[in-house]
PDB file of C-alpha atoms and ligand atoms in Angstrom:
ATOM      1  CA  MET A 253       2.679  27.013 -17.388  1.00 36.00           C
ATOM      2  CA  LYS A 254       3.601  23.689 -15.954  1.00 36.00           C
ATOM      3  CA  ARG A 255       6.516  25.244 -14.112  1.00 35.00           C
ATOM      4  CA  THR A 256       4.215  27.839 -12.505  1.00 35.00           C
ATOM      5  CA  LEU A 257       1.767  25.193 -11.418  1.00 36.00           C
ATOM      6  CA  PHE A 258       4.582  23.147  -9.979  1.00 36.00           C
ATOM      7  CA  ALA A 259       5.823  26.112  -7.969  1.00 36.00           C
ATOM      8  CA  ALA A 260       2.349  26.871  -6.682  1.00 37.00           C
ATOM      9  CA  SER A 261       1.830  23.280  -5.634  1.00 38.00           C
ATOM     10  CA  LEU A 262       5.158  23.134  -3.882  1.00 38.00           C
ATOM     11  CA  LEU A 263       4.428  26.373  -2.079  1.00 36.00           C
ATOM     12  CA  ALA A 264       1.071  25.042  -0.933  1.00 37.00           C
ATOM     13  CA  LEU A 265       2.704  21.856   0.259  1.00 36.00           C
ATOM     14  CA  THR A 266       5.375  23.814   2.133  1.00 35.00           C
ATOM     15  CA  ILE A 267       2.802  25.923   3.921  1.00 34.00           C
ATOM     16  CA  TRP A 268       0.688  22.892   4.656  1.00 36.00           C
ATOM     17  CA  GLY A 269       3.612  21.004   6.153  1.00 35.00           C
ATOM     18  CA  GLY A 270       5.431  24.011   7.613  1.00 34.00           C
ATOM     19  CA  VAL A 271       4.207  23.887  11.160  1.00 36.00           C
ATOM     20  CA  ALA A 272       4.618  20.175  11.437  1.00 38.00           C
ATOM     21  CA  THR A 273       8.037  19.790   9.962  1.00 37.00           C
ATOM     22  CA  SER A 274       9.950  22.941  10.889  1.00 37.00           C
ATOM     23  CA  ALA A 275      11.111  21.689  14.269  1.00 38.00           C
ATOM     24  CA  ALA A 276      11.328  17.955  13.671  1.00 39.00           C
ATOM     25  CA  GLN A 277      12.936  15.798  11.039  1.00 41.00           C
ATOM     26  CA  PRO A 278      10.013  13.641   9.900  1.00 43.00           C
ATOM     27  CA  SER A 279      12.170  10.693   8.959  1.00 47.00           C
ATOM     28  CA  ASP A 280      13.760  10.646  12.410  1.00 47.00           C
ATOM     29  CA  GLN A 281      11.646   8.223  14.355  1.00 52.00           C
ATOM     30  CA  ALA A 282      12.687   9.533  17.785  1.00 53.00           C
ATOM     31  CA  SER A 283      11.542  13.069  17.024  1.00 68.00           C
ATOM     32  CA  VAL A 284       7.946  12.050  16.342  1.00 80.00           C
ATOM     33  CA  PRO A 285       5.933  11.321  19.465  1.00 88.00           C
ATOM     34  CA  GLY A 286       4.130   8.010  19.104  1.00 92.00           C
ATOM     35  CA  VAL A 287       0.401   7.490  19.477  1.00 95.00           C
ATOM     36  CA  GLU A 288      -0.836   5.775  22.642  1.00 97.00           C
ATOM     37  CA  TRP A 289      -2.675   2.777  21.280  1.00 98.00           C
ATOM     38  CA  ALA A 290      -5.045   0.390  23.037  1.00 98.00           C
ATOM     39  CA  SER A 291      -6.514  -2.865  21.747  1.00 98.00           C
ATOM     40  CA  VAL A 292     -10.113  -2.661  20.559  1.00 98.00           C
ATOM     41  CA  GLN A 293     -11.953  -4.935  22.963  1.00 97.00           C
ATOM     42  CA  SER A 294     -14.956  -5.535  20.711  1.00 97.00           C
ATOM     43  CA  VAL A 295     -12.862  -7.322  18.071  1.00 98.00           C
ATOM     44  CA  ASP A 296     -11.957 -10.939  18.849  1.00 98.00           C
ATOM     45  CA  VAL A 297      -8.598 -11.189  17.109  1.00 98.00           C
ATOM     46  CA  GLN A 298      -8.044 -14.755  18.324  1.00 98.00           C
ATOM     47  CA  ALA A 299     -11.298 -15.905  16.759  1.00 98.00           C
ATOM     48  CA  ILE A 300     -10.381 -14.277  13.443  1.00 98.00           C
ATOM     49  CA  ASN A 301      -7.030 -16.122  13.527  1.00 98.00           C
ATOM     50  CA  ALA A 302      -8.512 -19.449  14.635  1.00 98.00           C
ATOM     51  CA  ASP A 303      -7.979 -21.073  11.221  1.00 98.00           C
ATOM     52  CA  LEU A 304      -4.243 -20.294  10.976  1.00 98.00           C
ATOM     53  CA  GLU A 305      -1.952 -23.273  10.486  1.00 96.00           C
ATOM     54  CA  PRO A 306       1.728 -23.325  11.505  1.00 93.00           C
ATOM     55  CA  GLY A 307       4.173 -23.819   8.645  1.00 94.00           C
ATOM     56  CA  LYS A 308       2.017 -22.186   5.973  1.00 98.00           C
ATOM     57  CA  PRO A 309       3.175 -18.968   4.287  1.00 98.00           C
ATOM     58  CA  THR A 310       1.860 -16.172   6.486  1.00 98.00           C
ATOM     59  CA  VAL A 311       1.609 -12.383   6.451  1.00 99.00           C
ATOM     60  CA  ASP A 312       1.358 -10.392   9.692  1.00 98.00           C
ATOM     61  CA  VAL A 313      -1.163  -7.561   9.474  1.00 99.00           C
ATOM     62  CA  GLY A 314      -1.888  -4.892  12.101  1.00 98.00           C
ATOM     63  CA  LEU A 315      -4.860  -2.532  11.980  1.00 98.00           C
ATOM     64  CA  TYR A 316      -4.776   0.990  13.439  1.00 98.00           C
ATOM     65  CA  TYR A 317      -8.108   2.778  13.742  1.00 98.00           C
ATOM     66  CA  PRO A 318      -7.832   6.330  15.185  1.00 98.00           C
ATOM     67  CA  SER A 319     -10.459   7.089  17.851  1.00 98.00           C
ATOM     68  CA  ASN A 320     -10.749  10.695  16.747  1.00 98.00           C
ATOM     69  CA  LEU A 321     -11.703  10.190  13.093  1.00 98.00           C
ATOM     70  CA  HIS A 322     -14.390  12.685  12.028  1.00 98.00           C
ATOM     71  CA  GLU A 323     -17.892  11.232  12.436  1.00 98.00           C
ATOM     72  CA  GLY A 324     -18.340  11.420   8.665  1.00 98.00           C
ATOM     73  CA  ALA A 325     -15.118   9.507   8.148  1.00 98.00           C
ATOM     74  CA  LYS A 326     -16.234   6.807  10.601  1.00 98.00           C
ATOM     75  CA  GLU A 327     -19.401   6.407   8.542  1.00 98.00           C
ATOM     76  CA  LYS A 328     -17.406   5.980   5.345  1.00 97.00           C
ATOM     77  CA  LEU A 329     -14.962   3.678   7.061  1.00 98.00           C
ATOM     78  CA  PRO A 330     -16.679   1.781   9.868  1.00 98.00           C
ATOM     79  CA  LEU A 331     -14.417  -0.531  11.843  1.00 98.00           C
ATOM     80  CA  SER A 332     -16.945  -3.347  11.407  1.00 98.00           C
ATOM     81  CA  GLY A 333     -16.651  -2.903   7.639  1.00 98.00           C
ATOM     82  CA  LEU A 334     -12.875  -3.144   7.800  1.00 98.00           C
ATOM     83  CA  ILE A 335     -13.054  -6.339   9.848  1.00 98.00           C
ATOM     84  CA  GLU A 336     -15.461  -7.763   7.272  1.00 98.00           C
ATOM     85  CA  GLU A 337     -13.033  -6.769   4.512  1.00 98.00           C
ATOM     86  CA  PHE A 338     -10.157  -8.410   6.378  1.00 98.00           C
ATOM     87  CA  ARG A 339     -12.112 -11.662   6.698  1.00 98.00           C
ATOM     88  CA  ASN A 340     -12.843 -11.397   2.982  1.00 97.00           C
ATOM     89  CA  ALA A 341      -9.162 -10.849   2.204  1.00 98.00           C
ATOM     90  CA  LYS A 342      -8.312 -14.057   4.070  1.00 98.00           C
ATOM     91  CA  LYS A 343     -10.656 -15.936   1.709  1.00 98.00           C
ATOM     92  CA  VAL A 344      -9.247 -14.216  -1.379  1.00 98.00           C
ATOM     93  CA  PHE A 345      -5.691 -15.320  -0.559  1.00 98.00           C
ATOM     94  CA  GLU A 346      -6.669 -18.778   0.701  1.00 98.00           C
ATOM     95  CA  PRO A 347      -6.467 -20.534  -2.717  1.00 98.00           C
ATOM     96  CA  THR A 348      -2.810 -19.470  -2.965  1.00 98.00           C
ATOM     97  CA  GLY A 349      -1.980 -21.070   0.387  1.00 98.00           C
ATOM     98  CA  VAL A 350      -1.122 -17.695   1.926  1.00 98.00           C
ATOM     99  CA  GLN A 351      -2.736 -16.930   5.268  1.00 98.00           C
ATOM    100  CA  LEU A 352      -3.211 -13.536   6.920  1.00 98.00           C
ATOM    101  CA  ASN A 353      -2.399 -13.265  10.623  1.00 98.00           C
ATOM    102  CA  LEU A 354      -4.202 -10.365  12.295  1.00 98.00           C
ATOM    103  CA  LEU A 355      -1.671  -9.102  14.850  1.00 98.00           C
ATOM    104  CA  PHE A 356      -3.937  -6.562  16.511  1.00 98.00           C
ATOM    105  CA  VAL A 357      -6.732  -4.037  16.078  1.00 98.00           C
ATOM    106  CA  LYS A 358      -5.846  -0.868  17.990  1.00 98.00           C
ATOM    107  CA  THR A 359      -7.385   2.508  18.572  1.00 98.00           C
ATOM    108  CA  GLY A 360      -6.064   5.759  20.016  1.00 98.00           C
ATOM    109  CA  GLU A 361      -6.015   9.485  19.518  1.00 98.00           C
ATOM    110  CA  VAL A 362      -3.960  10.535  16.523  1.00 98.00           C
ATOM    111  CA  ASP A 363      -2.650  14.082  16.057  1.00 97.00           C
ATOM    112  CA  PRO A 364      -5.457  15.599  13.909  1.00 97.00           C
ATOM    113  CA  LYS A 365      -2.939  16.938  11.395  1.00 97.00           C
ATOM    114  CA  HIS A 366      -2.001  13.336  10.626  1.00 98.00           C
ATOM    115  CA  LEU A 367      -5.543  12.314   9.708  1.00 98.00           C
ATOM    116  CA  ALA A 368      -5.368  14.000   6.285  1.00 98.00           C
ATOM    117  CA  ILE A 369      -2.163  13.743   4.269  1.00 98.00           C
ATOM    118  CA  PHE A 370      -0.595  14.088   0.866  1.00 97.00           C
ATOM    119  CA  ALA A 371       0.753  10.678  -0.125  1.00 97.00           C
ATOM    120  CA  SER A 372       3.727  11.750  -2.176  1.00 96.00           C
ATOM    121  CA  LYS A 373       5.934  14.604  -3.245  1.00 94.00           C
ATOM    122  CA  TRP A 374       4.664  16.350  -6.365  1.00 88.00           C
ATOM    123  CA  GLU A 375       8.051  16.770  -7.944  1.00 86.00           C
ATOM    124  CA  THR A 376       8.893  13.067  -7.692  1.00 89.00           C
ATOM    125  CA  ASP A 377       5.740  11.897  -9.437  1.00 83.00           C
ATOM    126  CA  MET A 378       6.782  12.221 -13.043  1.00 84.00           C
ATOM    127  CA  PRO A 379       4.294  12.138 -15.943  1.00 86.00           C
ATOM    128  CA  SER A 380       4.287   8.721 -17.607  1.00 81.00           C
ATOM    129  CA  GLY A 381       5.106   9.903 -21.110  1.00 77.00           C
ATOM    130  CA  GLY A 382       8.648   8.648 -21.074  1.00 79.00           C
ATOM    131  CA  TYR A 383      10.077   5.532 -22.625  1.00 87.00           C
ATOM    132  CA  GLY A 384       9.719   2.079 -21.159  1.00 90.00           C
ATOM    133  CA  ASN A 385       6.766   0.627 -19.305  1.00 92.00           C
ATOM    134  CA  MET A 386       5.524   2.074 -16.014  1.00 92.00           C
ATOM    135  CA  TYR A 387       7.580  -0.379 -13.950  1.00 95.00           C
ATOM    136  CA  VAL A 388      10.787   0.561 -15.752  1.00 94.00           C
ATOM    137  CA  GLN A 389       9.982   4.251 -15.255  1.00 93.00           C
ATOM    138  CA  GLY A 390       9.064   3.650 -11.609  1.00 93.00           C
ATOM    139  CA  ALA A 391      12.462   2.087 -10.986  1.00 95.00           C
ATOM    140  CA  VAL A 392      14.324   5.012 -12.565  1.00 93.00           C
ATOM    141  CA  HIS A 393      12.148   7.721 -10.984  1.00 94.00           C
ATOM    142  CA  PRO A 394      10.504   6.296  -7.882  1.00 96.00           C
ATOM    143  CA  THR A 395       7.704   8.299  -6.357  1.00 96.00           C
ATOM    144  CA  GLU A 396       8.673   9.580  -2.913  1.00 97.00           C
ATOM    145  CA  MET A 397       6.419   9.596   0.106  1.00 97.00           C
ATOM    146  CA  SER A 398       5.745  13.135   1.355  1.00 97.00           C
ATOM    147  CA  GLU A 399       7.382  14.405   4.541  1.00 97.00           C
ATOM    148  CA  GLY A 400       3.924  14.735   6.074  1.00 97.00           C
ATOM    149  CA  ALA A 401       3.079  11.119   5.282  1.00 98.00           C
ATOM    150  CA  ILE A 402       6.413   9.894   6.662  1.00 98.00           C
ATOM    151  CA  GLU A 403       5.865  11.832   9.886  1.00 98.00           C
ATOM    152  CA  THR A 404       2.308  10.480  10.141  1.00 98.00           C
ATOM    153  CA  PHE A 405       3.247   6.837   9.762  1.00 98.00           C
ATOM    154  CA  GLN A 406       6.318   7.187  12.009  1.00 98.00           C
ATOM    155  CA  ALA A 407       3.980   8.427  14.737  1.00 98.00           C
ATOM    156  CA  ILE A 408       1.355   5.740  14.119  1.00 98.00           C
ATOM    157  CA  VAL A 409       3.411   2.556  13.653  1.00 98.00           C
ATOM    158  CA  GLU A 410       4.790   1.298  16.971  1.00 98.00           C
ATOM    159  CA  PRO A 411       8.440   0.216  16.990  1.00 97.00           C
ATOM    160  CA  SER A 412       8.953  -3.534  16.579  1.00 97.00           C
ATOM    161  CA  SER A 413      11.797  -5.726  15.353  1.00 97.00           C
ATOM    162  CA  ASP A 414       9.487  -6.991  12.587  1.00 98.00           C
ATOM    163  CA  ASN A 415       8.377  -3.509  11.438  1.00 98.00           C
ATOM    164  CA  ALA A 416       9.834  -3.826   7.942  1.00 98.00           C
ATOM    165  CA  ARG A 417       8.150  -7.224   7.403  1.00 98.00           C
ATOM    166  CA  THR A 418       4.708  -6.293   8.706  1.00 98.00           C
ATOM    167  CA  VAL A 419       1.753  -4.814   6.833  1.00 99.00           C
ATOM    168  CA  TYR A 420      -0.027  -1.991   8.678  1.00 99.00           C
ATOM    169  CA  LEU A 421      -3.560  -1.050   7.680  1.00 99.00           C
ATOM    170  CA  VAL A 422      -4.061   2.555   8.784  1.00 98.00           C
ATOM    171  CA  ALA A 423      -7.496   4.186   8.797  1.00 98.00           C
ATOM    172  CA  LEU A 424      -7.294   7.890   7.945  1.00 98.00           C
ATOM    173  CA  GLN A 425      -9.671  10.609   6.794  1.00 98.00           C
ATOM    174  CA  ASN A 426      -8.095  11.732   3.522  1.00 98.00           C
ATOM    175  CA  VAL A 427      -5.057  10.566   1.606  1.00 98.00           C
ATOM    176  CA  TYR A 428      -4.460  12.677  -1.483  1.00 98.00           C
ATOM    177  CA  MET A 429      -2.287  11.413  -4.293  1.00 95.00           C
ATOM    178  CA  PRO A 430      -0.966  13.700  -7.026  1.00 93.00           C
ATOM    179  CA  TYR A 431      -0.725  12.445 -10.593  1.00 91.00           C
ATOM    180  CA  TYR A 432      -0.506  13.856 -14.103  1.00 91.00           C
ATOM    181  CA  GLU A 433      -3.144  13.542 -16.790  1.00 91.00           C
ATOM    182  CA  ASP A 434      -2.102  13.393 -20.429  1.00 91.00           C
ATOM    183  CA  LEU A 435      -4.110  16.119 -22.194  1.00 94.00           C
ATOM    184  CA  ASP A 436      -3.123  15.698 -25.807  1.00 93.00           C
ATOM    185  CA  GLY A 437      -1.017  12.654 -26.518  1.00 89.00           C
ATOM    186  CA  GLY A 438       2.003  13.449 -24.434  1.00 89.00           C
ATOM    187  CA  ARG A 439       2.759  17.166 -24.955  1.00 93.00           C
ATOM    188  CA  ASN A 440       0.711  18.795 -22.195  1.00 95.00           C
ATOM    189  CA  TRP A 441       0.082  17.285 -18.780  1.00 93.00           C
ATOM    190  CA  ALA A 442      -2.311  18.471 -16.080  1.00 94.00           C
ATOM    191  CA  PRO A 443      -1.409  17.972 -12.435  1.00 93.00           C
ATOM    192  CA  LYS A 444      -4.346  16.384 -10.653  1.00 94.00           C
ATOM    193  CA  ILE A 445      -5.091  15.003  -7.234  1.00 95.00           C
ATOM    194  CA  VAL A 446      -7.075  11.890  -6.428  1.00 94.00           C
ATOM    195  CA  ASN A 447      -8.662  11.435  -3.023  1.00 96.00           C
ATOM    196  CA  THR A 448      -7.767   7.763  -2.567  1.00 95.00           C
ATOM    197  CA  SER A 449      -9.993   5.093  -0.990  1.00 96.00           C
ATOM    198  CA  GLY A 450      -7.023   2.892  -0.217  1.00 97.00           C
ATOM    199  CA  LEU A 451      -3.348   3.361  -0.980  1.00 97.00           C
ATOM    200  CA  SER A 452      -0.783   0.597  -0.664  1.00 98.00           C
ATOM    201  CA  PHE A 453       2.408   2.661  -1.193  1.00 98.00           C
ATOM    202  CA  PRO A 454       3.678  -0.204  -3.392  1.00 98.00           C
ATOM    203  CA  SER A 455       7.387  -0.671  -3.854  1.00 97.00           C
ATOM    204  CA  TYR A 456       7.077  -0.973  -7.674  1.00 97.00           C
ATOM    205  CA  SER A 457       6.302   2.739  -7.440  1.00 96.00           C
ATOM    206  CA  TYR A 458       8.052   3.958  -4.255  1.00 97.00           C
ATOM    207  CA  ALA A 459      11.015   1.492  -4.316  1.00 97.00           C
ATOM    208  CA  ASP A 460      13.119   1.996  -1.191  1.00 96.00           C
ATOM    209  CA  THR A 461      12.368   5.708  -0.729  1.00 96.00           C
ATOM    210  CA  ILE A 462      10.057   4.953   2.215  1.00 98.00           C
ATOM    211  CA  PRO A 463      11.864   4.439   5.560  1.00 97.00           C
ATOM    212  CA  GLU A 464      12.061   0.657   5.918  1.00 97.00           C
ATOM    213  CA  ARG A 465      10.342   0.684   9.310  1.00 97.00           C
ATOM    214  CA  ILE A 466       7.108   1.976   7.756  1.00 98.00           C
ATOM    215  CA  ARG A 467       7.323   0.505   4.251  1.00 98.00           C
ATOM    216  CA  GLY A 468       4.452  -1.879   5.058  1.00 98.00           C
ATOM    217  CA  VAL A 469       1.798   0.811   5.512  1.00 98.00           C
ATOM    218  CA  ILE A 470      -1.491   0.798   3.602  1.00 98.00           C
ATOM    219  CA  SER A 471      -3.877   3.709   4.116  1.00 98.00           C
ATOM    220  CA  LEU A 472      -7.639   3.167   4.115  1.00 98.00           C
ATOM    221  CA  THR A 473     -10.169   5.976   3.862  1.00 98.00           C
ATOM    222  CA  LYS A 474     -13.284   4.396   2.362  1.00 97.00           C
ATOM    223  CA  HIS A 475     -14.954   1.046   3.006  1.00 97.00           C
ATOM    224  CA  ASP A 476     -15.975  -0.813  -0.155  1.00 93.00           C
ATOM    225  CA  ALA A 477     -19.565  -1.616   0.848  1.00 93.00           C
ATOM    226  CA  THR A 478     -20.340  -3.340  -2.474  1.00 94.00           C
ATOM    227  CA  ASN A 479     -17.508  -5.770  -3.082  1.00 93.00           C
ATOM    228  CA  LYS A 480     -15.780  -5.456   0.304  1.00 95.00           C
ATOM    229  CA  LEU A 481     -12.465  -5.927  -1.431  1.00 96.00           C
ATOM    230  CA  THR A 482     -10.410  -2.790  -0.751  1.00 97.00           C
ATOM    231  CA  ILE A 483      -8.170  -4.488   1.810  1.00 98.00           C
ATOM    232  CA  ALA A 484      -7.662  -7.579  -0.381  1.00 98.00           C
ATOM    233  CA  HIS A 485      -6.879  -5.410  -3.420  1.00 96.00           C
ATOM    234  CA  GLU A 486      -4.416  -3.182  -1.545  1.00 98.00           C
ATOM    235  CA  LEU A 487      -2.751  -6.243  -0.016  1.00 98.00           C
ATOM    236  CA  GLY A 488      -2.443  -7.500  -3.594  1.00 98.00           C
ATOM    237  CA  HIS A 489      -0.458  -4.393  -4.576  1.00 97.00           C
ATOM    238  CA  LYS A 490       1.783  -4.695  -1.532  1.00 98.00           C
ATOM    239  CA  LEU A 491       2.378  -8.428  -1.620  1.00 98.00           C
ATOM    240  CA  MET A 492       2.483  -9.213  -5.360  1.00 98.00           C
ATOM    241  CA  ASN A 493       4.124  -5.876  -6.089  1.00 98.00           C
ATOM    242  CA  VAL A 494       2.060  -5.291  -9.243  1.00 97.00           C
ATOM    243  CA  SER A 495      -0.189  -2.465 -10.423  1.00 95.00           C
ATOM    244  CA  HIS A 496      -3.616  -2.808 -12.075  1.00 93.00           C
ATOM    245  CA  GLU A 497      -3.087  -5.737 -14.415  1.00 92.00           C
ATOM    246  CA  TYR A 498      -4.544  -9.169 -15.126  1.00 92.00           C
ATOM    247  CA  MET A 499      -3.677 -11.832 -17.670  1.00 90.00           C
ATOM    248  CA  GLU A 500      -3.359  -9.981 -21.012  1.00 88.00           C
ATOM    249  CA  VAL A 501      -4.297  -6.599 -19.509  1.00 87.00           C
ATOM    250  CA  SER A 502      -1.086  -4.658 -18.974  1.00 85.00           C
ATOM    251  CA  PRO A 503      -0.911  -2.006 -16.260  1.00 86.00           C
ATOM    252  CA  GLN A 504      -0.970   0.847 -18.759  1.00 65.00           C
ATOM    253  CA  HIS A 505      -4.708   0.311 -19.149  1.00 58.00           C
ATOM    254  CA  GLU A 506      -6.764   0.693 -16.020  1.00 62.00           C
ATOM    255  CA  ILE A 507     -10.093  -0.910 -16.690  1.00 74.00           C
ATOM    256  CA  ARG A 508     -13.138  -2.025 -14.774  1.00 80.00           C
ATOM    257  CA  SER A 509     -13.566  -5.751 -14.871  1.00 83.00           C
ATOM    258  CA  ASP A 510     -14.956  -8.506 -12.717  1.00 87.00           C
ATOM    259  CA  ASP A 511     -11.885 -10.638 -13.388  1.00 88.00           C
ATOM    260  CA  GLY A 512      -8.783 -10.467 -11.296  1.00 94.00           C
ATOM    261  CA  LEU A 513      -8.073  -9.054  -7.871  1.00 96.00           C
ATOM    262  CA  MET A 514      -5.877  -6.331  -9.344  1.00 94.00           C
ATOM    263  CA  LEU A 515      -8.501  -4.796 -11.643  1.00 92.00           C
ATOM    264  CA  TYR A 516     -11.304  -2.575 -10.344  1.00 86.00           C
ATOM    265  CA  GLY A 517     -14.384  -4.667  -9.730  1.00 88.00           C
ATOM    266  CA  SER A 518     -15.587  -7.792  -7.985  1.00 93.00           C
ATOM    267  CA  GLY A 519     -12.812 -10.107  -9.224  1.00 94.00           C
ATOM    268  CA  THR A 520     -10.715 -12.021  -6.734  1.00 96.00           C
ATOM    269  CA  GLN A 521      -8.564 -14.247  -8.946  1.00 97.00           C
ATOM    270  CA  ILE A 522      -4.829 -14.414  -8.297  1.00 97.00           C
ATOM    271  CA  PRO A 523      -3.614 -16.214 -11.432  1.00 97.00           C
ATOM    272  CA  SER A 524      -0.367 -18.111 -11.784  1.00 97.00           C
ATOM    273  CA  GLY A 525       2.042 -18.845 -14.618  1.00 97.00           C
ATOM    274  CA  GLU A 526       3.238 -16.614 -17.408  1.00 96.00           C
ATOM    275  CA  ASP A 527      -0.336 -16.101 -18.669  1.00 96.00           C
ATOM    276  CA  GLY A 528      -1.251 -14.955 -15.172  1.00 97.00           C
ATOM    277  CA  ARG A 529       1.625 -12.457 -15.148  1.00 97.00           C
ATOM    278  CA  TRP A 530       3.170 -14.566 -12.354  1.00 98.00           C
ATOM    279  CA  HIS A 531       0.869 -13.054  -9.732  1.00 98.00           C
ATOM    280  CA  GLN A 532       0.810 -16.118  -7.512  1.00 98.00           C
ATOM    281  CA  GLU A 533       4.518 -16.774  -7.893  1.00 98.00           C
ATOM    282  CA  ARG A 534       5.342 -13.158  -6.997  1.00 98.00           C
ATOM    283  CA  LEU A 535       3.030 -13.302  -3.985  1.00 98.00           C
ATOM    284  CA  LEU A 536       4.840 -16.361  -2.623  1.00 98.00           C
ATOM    285  CA  LEU A 537       8.201 -14.574  -2.937  1.00 98.00           C
ATOM    286  CA  SER A 538       7.090 -11.472  -1.024  1.00 98.00           C
ATOM    287  CA  PRO A 539       9.463 -10.337   1.766  1.00 98.00           C
ATOM    288  CA  TYR A 540       6.334  -9.839   3.911  1.00 98.00           C
ATOM    289  CA  LEU A 541       5.824 -13.641   4.000  1.00 98.00           C
ATOM    290  CA  TYR A 542       7.245 -16.076   6.531  1.00 98.00           C
ATOM    291  CA  ARG A 543       6.807 -19.672   7.568  1.00 98.00           C
ATOM    292  CA  THR A 544       7.061 -20.793  11.179  1.00 96.00           C
ATOM    293  CA  ASP A 545       9.634 -23.548  11.717  1.00 94.00           C
ATOM    294  CA  GLU A 546       9.409 -26.407  14.218  1.00 93.00           C
ATOM    295  CA  ALA A 547      10.927 -24.248  16.971  1.00 94.00           C
ATOM    296  CA  GLY A 548       8.215 -21.660  16.376  1.00 92.00           C
ATOM    297  CA  GLU A 549      10.641 -19.186  14.782  1.00 96.00           C
ATOM    298  CA  LYS A 550       9.600 -17.080  11.827  1.00 97.00           C
ATOM    299  CA  VAL A 551      11.601 -17.870   8.712  1.00 98.00           C
ATOM    300  CA  TRP A 552      11.222 -14.876   6.423  1.00 98.00           C
ATOM    301  CA  ASN A 553      11.391 -14.834   2.657  1.00 98.00           C
ATOM    302  CA  GLU A 554      14.428 -13.146   1.130  1.00 98.00           C
ATOM    303  CA  ASN A 555      14.368  -9.348   1.346  1.00 98.00           C
ATOM    304  CA  TYR A 556      14.280  -7.144  -1.759  1.00 98.00           C
ATOM    305  CA  GLN A 557      17.677  -6.720  -3.400  1.00 98.00           C
ATOM    306  CA  GLU A 558      16.959  -3.568  -5.396  1.00 98.00           C
ATOM    307  CA  GLY A 559      14.492  -1.791  -3.154  1.00 97.00           C
ATOM    308  CA  GLY A 560      11.498  -3.776  -4.307  1.00 98.00           C
ATOM    309  CA  ILE A 561      11.193  -2.477  -7.857  1.00 98.00           C
ATOM    310  CA  TYR A 562       8.944  -4.625 -10.100  1.00 98.00           C
ATOM    311  CA  TYR A 563      12.007  -6.239 -11.689  1.00 98.00           C
ATOM    312  CA  ASP A 564      13.762  -6.805  -8.351  1.00 98.00           C
ATOM    313  CA  PRO A 565      16.133  -9.800  -8.646  1.00 98.00           C
ATOM    314  CA  ILE A 566      14.172 -11.728  -5.977  1.00 98.00           C
ATOM    315  CA  TYR A 567      11.514 -12.375  -8.640  1.00 98.00           C
ATOM    316  CA  GLY A 568      13.936 -13.979 -11.099  1.00 98.00           C
ATOM    317  CA  GLU A 569      11.932 -14.893 -14.198  1.00 98.00           C
ATOM    318  CA  TYR A 570       8.635 -13.996 -12.574  1.00 98.00           C
ATOM    319  CA  ALA A 571       8.384 -10.548 -14.152  1.00 97.00           C
ATOM    320  CA  VAL A 572       6.696  -9.624 -17.432  1.00 96.00           C
ATOM    321  CA  GLN A 573       8.717  -7.807 -20.088  1.00 94.00           C
ATOM    322  CA  PHE A 574       6.406  -5.500 -22.047  1.00 90.00           C
ATOM    323  CA  ASP A 575       6.297  -2.062 -23.659  1.00 82.00           C
TER     324      ASP A 575
HETATM  325 ZN1   ZN B1183      -5.326  -0.464  -6.946  1.00 55.35          ZN
END
């Protein structure tokens, strides 16, 4: 039965992506026409960045907000709400010494077929009933971004020499992520789809299967009007390279809690040390971080050595061994 469902899903995905991908190779940047972006005049980027200090660890973040989002999508994801979330994210990371530099807020008309996407390829998203923790499994079988998602982000993210070191927040209408639900203790699995609110395409899950130029993308589809923490939380995935975990809570158990930025709730803590699962230490080692030297040049952290898996050698001892 699983095989049949797989085939049906793949067929659906092929039909869905057929028109878009038959003529162009999605991973070939030149074949995807770029979006014409313009800065949003109503957002004062300079004012938002006024507190930045040279020499401190910094992350560059760009925000793309399509002008042709469906009215309903704009209501769920108002630009003002995203700016509020970004300001909030700055405060969340402040205690760690890491500052967020807003590069730009841009708008433009995006090809409507790019506004709703499947995040990943069904057949690469393996059920988690294997041996070893989810990070070990993610390194052996990384999830792969779908062709449609690759094409979308290639069209949206403008070419820049710092592409691979920049985080791009991309507002979209729907980003669907396939996963498998354990029905009976590991024998039968049901393929399911979650309509995500935010997706960070973290490298502990995708490793280096995403073209490097667009590896920094984070999709946003729903503003968190209560806690206003979606951007901070998704940045946490991207920059600390950890899943939903906090202190003694391992990532196998997703729970609601008001402790910890990486659990679902109002928590904002980014703990340090072994008890804190090295969150702060991992953050400070992120390849998306740089410090500006006296000449004003960006000095980047070391890049991932093994594609950015959770146990990538750049983290040294700052990785938790667990079952
Ligand atoms: Zn999350």
